[in-house]
Amino acid sequence: MQFIGIGFRKSDGVDLGLIRDKAAEYDLLASKVISEGNFREGLEDFSGQFELECLQLAAFNEDSKKASSRQISDELSEFHRVSQESSLLNFLSAEKASFPQTYYLVFACDWNAADPTRLELIASDALKPYFKRNNSWYLWLYNYSAKRYYPMLDLPLVLEIANK
């Protein structure tokens, strides 16, 4: 199970209902109910440390007739590969006026409390270039004997976004 979500500091008083409604305009489902998965313990610990409230993001897949974060992850890969549109990136770019000065984009598979994460500080206008350089959110490692890259899924990525 993968988790892709957006987090806001509780002290910023963000209207999560408004964010959820705006996400829906980009065919994204944003839910305050976080699904079960191996990421929950780490997400709860991280959210507590940073005093965040999070929305889990998912997108509907026409083929499987299911909503999941997998669809968002696949779109990010296609954005990297062939510059195909990404509903997540379009949402974050077009609706940035709805977001506070700082917010968090969280990607995780396996995440236990106090596990290290990749925390990257990034400006909101650098999101598309970031994902154009990086194939999805995975940490890509190169296996030189096999001459190919493979994803390392067990190291969460948190982007702290400075909204400009």
Coordinates of C-alpha atoms in Angstrom, one line a residue:
M1 CA 0.0 0.0 0.0
Q2 CA 1.3 3.4 -0.9
F3 CA 0.5 6.7 0.7
I4 CA 0.5 10.1 -1.1
G5 CA -0.8 12.9 0.9
I6 CA -0.7 16.6 1.6
G7 CA -0.1 18.0 5.1
F8 CA -0.8 21.4 6.6
R9 CA 0.3 22.8 9.9
K10 CA -2.7 22.9 12.3
S11 CA -1.8 26.4 13.3
D12 CA -2.4 27.6 9.7
G13 CA -6.1 26.8 10.0
V14 CA -6.4 25.5 6.5
D15 CA -10.0 24.7 5.4
L16 CA -9.5 21.0 4.5
G17 CA -13.0 20.9 3.0
L18 CA -12.0 23.6 0.5
I19 CA -8.8 21.8 -0.4
R20 CA -10.8 18.6 -0.8
D21 CA -13.3 20.4 -3.1
K22 CA -10.5 22.0 -5.2
A23 CA -8.7 18.6 -5.5
A24 CA -11.9 17.1 -6.9
E25 CA -11.8 19.6 -9.8
Y26 CA -8.6 17.8 -10.9
D27 CA -10.1 14.3 -10.5
L28 CA -8.2 13.8 -7.2
L29 CA -9.9 12.3 -4.1
A30 CA -8.6 14.0 -0.9
S31 CA -9.7 12.3 2.3
K32 CA -9.2 13.0 6.0
V33 CA -9.6 9.3 6.6
I34 CA -6.2 7.7 6.2
S35 CA -6.3 4.1 4.9
E36 CA -4.6 1.2 6.7
G37 CA -1.0 0.4 5.6
N38 CA 2.6 0.0 6.6
F39 CA 3.1 3.7 6.5
R40 CA 0.6 4.7 9.2
E41 CA 2.9 4.5 12.2
G42 CA 5.6 6.7 10.5
L43 CA 3.0 9.1 9.2
E44 CA 1.4 9.6 12.6
D45 CA 4.8 10.1 14.2
F46 CA 5.9 12.6 11.5
S47 CA 2.5 14.5 11.6
G48 CA 2.8 14.7 15.4
Q49 CA 6.3 16.1 15.3
F50 CA 5.4 18.7 12.7
E51 CA 1.9 19.3 14.1
L52 CA 0.3 18.5 10.7
E53 CA -3.2 17.5 9.6
C54 CA -3.1 15.4 6.5
L55 CA -5.3 14.5 3.6
Q56 CA -4.7 11.3 1.7
L57 CA -4.7 11.7 -2.1
A58 CA -5.9 9.2 -4.6
A59 CA -7.0 9.2 -8.3
F60 CA -9.5 7.0 -10.1
N61 CA -8.2 4.4 -12.5
E62 CA -10.6 3.8 -15.4
D63 CA -9.2 0.3 -16.1
S64 CA -9.4 -1.1 -12.6
K65 CA -12.4 1.1 -11.5
K66 CA -10.6 1.8 -8.2
A67 CA -9.2 4.9 -6.7
S68 CA -5.7 4.7 -5.3
S69 CA -2.4 6.6 -4.9
R70 CA -1.0 4.2 -7.5
Q71 CA -2.7 6.2 -10.3
I72 CA -1.0 9.4 -9.1
S73 CA 2.4 7.7 -8.9
D74 CA 1.9 6.3 -12.4
E75 CA 1.0 9.8 -13.7
L76 CA 4.2 11.2 -12.1
S77 CA 6.2 8.6 -13.9
E78 CA 4.6 9.5 -17.2
F79 CA 5.1 13.2 -16.6
H80 CA 8.8 12.4 -16.2
R81 CA 9.0 10.1 -19.2
V82 CA 6.8 11.8 -21.8
S83 CA 5.6 15.1 -20.2
Q84 CA 2.1 13.7 -19.9
E85 CA -0.1 15.9 -17.7
S86 CA -0.2 15.1 -14.0
S87 CA -3.4 15.8 -12.1
L88 CA -1.5 16.2 -8.8
L89 CA 1.0 18.7 -10.3
N90 CA -1.7 20.6 -12.1
F91 CA -3.7 20.8 -8.8
L92 CA -0.7 22.0 -6.8
S93 CA 0.3 24.6 -9.4
A94 CA -3.1 26.0 -10.2
E95 CA -4.5 26.1 -6.7
K96 CA -1.4 27.3 -4.8
A97 CA -3.3 30.5 -3.7
S98 CA -5.4 28.1 -1.5
F99 CA -2.4 26.8 0.3
P100 CA -0.5 28.4 3.2
Q101 CA 3.0 29.7 3.0
T102 CA 4.4 26.2 3.8
Y103 CA 2.8 22.8 3.3
Y104 CA 4.0 19.2 2.9
L105 CA 3.7 16.6 0.2
V106 CA 4.2 13.1 1.6
F107 CA 5.0 9.9 -0.2
A108 CA 5.5 6.6 1.7
C109 CA 5.2 2.8 1.5
D110 CA 6.8 1.3 4.6
W111 CA 7.3 3.8 7.4
N112 CA 7.8 3.1 11.0
A113 CA 7.8 5.7 13.8
A114 CA 11.2 7.6 14.0
D115 CA 12.4 6.1 10.7
P116 CA 14.5 8.5 8.7
T117 CA 12.9 10.2 5.7
R118 CA 14.1 12.2 2.7
L119 CA 13.0 15.7 3.6
E120 CA 13.5 18.2 0.7
L121 CA 12.8 21.9 0.8
I122 CA 11.4 23.1 -2.5
A123 CA 9.6 26.2 -3.8
S124 CA 6.1 25.6 -5.2
D125 CA 7.2 26.8 -8.7
A126 CA 10.0 24.2 -8.7
L127 CA 7.6 21.2 -8.3
K128 CA 7.2 20.4 -12.0
P129 CA 10.9 20.7 -12.7
Y130 CA 11.6 18.5 -9.7
F131 CA 9.3 15.7 -11.0
K132 CA 10.6 16.2 -14.5
R133 CA 14.1 15.3 -13.2
N134 CA 13.0 12.6 -10.8
N135 CA 11.0 9.6 -12.0
S136 CA 8.0 9.6 -9.5
W137 CA 8.8 9.8 -5.8
Y138 CA 10.9 6.6 -5.5
L139 CA 14.5 6.7 -4.7
W140 CA 16.1 5.3 -7.8
L141 CA 19.3 3.2 -7.4
Y142 CA 21.5 2.0 -10.2
N143 CA 22.6 -1.6 -10.3
Y144 CA 25.7 -1.4 -12.4
S145 CA 26.1 -5.2 -12.9
A146 CA 22.5 -5.4 -14.3
K147 CA 22.9 -2.0 -16.0
R148 CA 19.5 -0.8 -14.9
Y149 CA 17.8 1.4 -12.3
Y150 CA 15.4 0.0 -9.7
P151 CA 13.3 1.8 -7.1
M152 CA 13.9 1.7 -3.4
L153 CA 10.4 2.0 -1.9
D154 CA 11.1 1.9 1.8
L155 CA 12.4 5.4 2.3
P156 CA 9.6 8.0 2.5
L157 CA 9.9 11.3 0.7
V158 CA 8.5 14.5 2.3
L159 CA 8.6 17.7 0.2
E160 CA 8.3 20.8 2.4
I161 CA 6.9 23.3 -0.1
A162 CA 7.5 27.0 0.2
N163 CA 4.4 28.5 -1.5
K164 CA 5.4 31.5 -3.5

